[in-house]
Structure formats: C-alpha cells, structure tokens
Short mmCIF file of C-alpha atoms in Angstrom, two decimals:
data_model
loop_
_atom_site.label_atom_id
_atom_site.label_comp_id
_atom_site.label_asym_id
_atom_site.label_seq_id
_atom_site.Cartn_x
_atom_site.Cartn_y
_atom_site.Cartn_z
CA MET A 1 -132.42 47.93 -5.93
CA PHE A 2 -133.15 48.78 -9.58
CA SER A 3 -132.46 52.45 -9.83
CA SER A 4 -129.72 53.93 -12.18
CA PRO A 5 -128.32 56.77 -14.29
CA ALA A 6 -130.81 55.69 -17.22
CA PHE A 7 -134.15 55.31 -15.29
CA ALA A 8 -133.01 59.12 -14.05
CA ALA A 9 -132.52 59.78 -17.65
CA THR A 10 -136.54 59.10 -18.88
CA GLY A 11 -137.32 62.88 -17.08
CA ALA A 12 -138.86 65.02 -19.41
CA ALA A 13 -137.25 65.84 -22.50
CA PRO A 14 -135.00 68.70 -23.78
CA SER A 15 -137.10 71.93 -25.97
CA GLY A 16 -134.35 71.51 -28.03
CA SER A 17 -135.03 67.57 -29.12
CA GLY A 18 -137.16 68.62 -32.40
CA LEU A 19 -134.35 68.93 -34.49
CA ALA A 20 -132.23 65.87 -33.12
CA MET A 21 -135.62 63.78 -33.95
CA LEU A 22 -135.43 64.90 -37.18
CA MET A 23 -131.34 64.05 -37.54
CA GLN A 24 -132.27 61.30 -37.06
CA PHE A 25 -134.64 60.88 -38.44
CA ALA A 26 -132.83 62.21 -41.50
CA PRO A 27 -131.11 59.55 -43.08
CA LEU A 28 -134.93 56.81 -42.71
CA ILE A 29 -135.89 59.92 -45.82
CA PHE A 30 -132.25 60.37 -47.52
CA ILE A 31 -132.78 56.69 -48.77
CA PHE A 32 -136.43 56.52 -49.37
CA VAL A 33 -135.59 59.41 -51.36
CA ILE A 34 -133.03 57.72 -53.45
CA PHE A 35 -135.30 54.48 -53.75
CA TYR A 36 -137.99 56.90 -55.14
CA PHE A 37 -135.51 57.89 -57.34
CA LEU A 38 -133.91 54.97 -58.29
CA LEU A 39 -136.55 52.45 -58.74
CA ILE A 40 -139.93 53.58 -57.84
CA ARG A 41 -140.12 55.57 -60.10
CA PRO A 42 -138.65 54.04 -63.33
CA GLN A 43 -141.00 51.18 -63.09
CA GLN A 44 -143.32 53.21 -62.99
CA LYS A 45 -142.84 55.01 -65.83
CA ARG A 46 -142.14 51.64 -67.27
CA ALA A 47 -145.59 50.15 -66.57
CA ALA A 48 -146.85 53.35 -67.98
CA ASP A 49 -145.62 52.91 -71.29
CA HIS A 50 -146.34 49.31 -71.28
CA ARG A 51 -149.96 50.82 -71.49
CA LYS A 52 -149.80 53.29 -73.55
CA THR A 53 -148.48 50.28 -75.63
CA ILE A 54 -150.76 47.59 -75.39
CA GLU A 55 -153.24 49.77 -75.77
CA ALA A 56 -152.30 50.95 -79.02
CA VAL A 57 -152.32 47.61 -80.47
CA LYS A 58 -153.50 47.25 -83.45
CA LYS A 59 -154.10 44.71 -86.64
CA GLY A 60 -151.12 43.37 -88.40
CA ASP A 61 -149.16 44.10 -85.48
CA LEU A 62 -146.84 41.23 -83.67
CA VAL A 63 -147.16 39.94 -80.12
CA VAL A 64 -145.07 37.95 -77.52
CA THR A 65 -147.88 37.11 -74.89
CA ALA A 66 -145.97 36.42 -71.91
CA GLY A 67 -146.29 33.15 -72.15
CA GLY A 68 -143.93 34.01 -74.31
CA VAL A 69 -146.50 32.27 -77.89
CA ARG A 70 -146.01 35.04 -80.84
CA GLY A 71 -147.74 35.80 -84.13
CA LYS A 72 -149.96 38.50 -85.89
CA VAL A 73 -152.30 41.09 -84.86
CA ILE A 74 -155.85 39.39 -86.40
CA LYS A 75 -158.84 41.00 -84.47
CA VAL A 76 -158.30 43.71 -81.96
CA GLU A 77 -162.51 44.06 -79.51
CA ASP A 78 -162.40 45.74 -75.43
CA GLU A 79 -160.55 43.21 -73.95
CA GLU A 80 -159.03 40.61 -76.15
CA VAL A 81 -156.90 40.25 -78.91
CA GLU A 82 -156.94 38.24 -81.68
CA VAL A 83 -154.13 37.12 -82.60
CA GLU A 84 -152.37 33.93 -85.51
CA ILE A 85 -149.26 32.03 -84.47
CA ALA A 86 -149.89 29.86 -87.38
CA PRO A 87 -151.28 29.86 -91.19
CA ASN A 88 -155.31 29.04 -90.09
CA VAL A 89 -154.61 28.77 -86.49
CA ARG A 90 -156.43 32.10 -84.37
CA VAL A 91 -157.04 31.85 -80.28
CA LYS A 92 -157.60 34.80 -78.78
CA ILE A 93 -155.74 36.37 -75.20
CA VAL A 94 -156.42 38.99 -72.85
CA ARG A 95 -155.10 41.72 -73.90
CA ALA A 96 -153.88 42.32 -70.77
CA THR A 97 -151.70 39.45 -71.36
CA LEU A 98 -149.73 41.08 -73.74
CA SER A 99 -145.97 41.16 -72.62
CA GLY A 100 -144.55 42.60 -76.05
CA VAL A 101 -145.81 44.52 -79.42
CA THR A 102 -143.76 45.32 -83.02
CA PRO A 103 -145.69 47.49 -84.65
CA SER A 104 -146.44 46.42 -88.54
CA GLY A 105 -144.24 48.16 -90.49
CA SER A 106 -140.59 47.82 -87.94
CA SER A 107 -140.46 43.96 -88.92
CA LYS A 108 -136.86 43.00 -90.78
CA PRO A 109 -137.11 40.01 -92.64
CA ALA A 110 -134.93 37.21 -90.91
CA ASN A 111 -132.36 36.53 -93.51
CA ASP A 112 -131.46 39.75 -94.09
#
C-alpha cells in the first residue's frame, strides 16, 4: 500500500558515505570559518582593546560614559571612577560604564 522506491532505498549506508557526509557539511563549516574571521574575531579584539583602555584609566583623562556624560577623571578606585563633569560637580561612575577614554595629553584646543 505505502511501499515506494524511497522506502526501499533506506537500507544500510554504502561504505563511501563518510566522504559524502563531509561534502554535505563542508559549506556549513566554510560559512562558520568566514563568520569567525569577519565577525567574531574582530569583535573579540575590539572588546579586549576596550577592556585594556578602561583598565588603564588614570587621573586627568577625559572620559565619556555609556550615557554620554563627558568629564575629567579626578580619582580612580578599583571599580569606580570619580569624574568632574562641571566645575565643582563630581560624580562617581562605575568603571565598566565608561565607553571612551581620551588620555590627558592628546586633546587639542577647541578653537584650533
């Protein structure tokens, strides 16, 4: 009743199926390798560079927080940084929320 050639072909696999299976997975493996080199690896490198930059924050650096607040580092602690965002206005910011750091000697005057 339901017998068809497709059911008859589901017998034992031939001995050369290992190469055929590898050829079926080769495009998937190739796509993963491309994604690794074009997306994953550069993102990991950027994250590592950002982590090093945040760990190297020192007094006098200009920083930008994840919320967009800009200021000058006044005091550095283990997990927090004290930042002056206006004259005589200081806030404590968690170090992990810093999104950008400009070293103190590298900024140029605004009117140049």
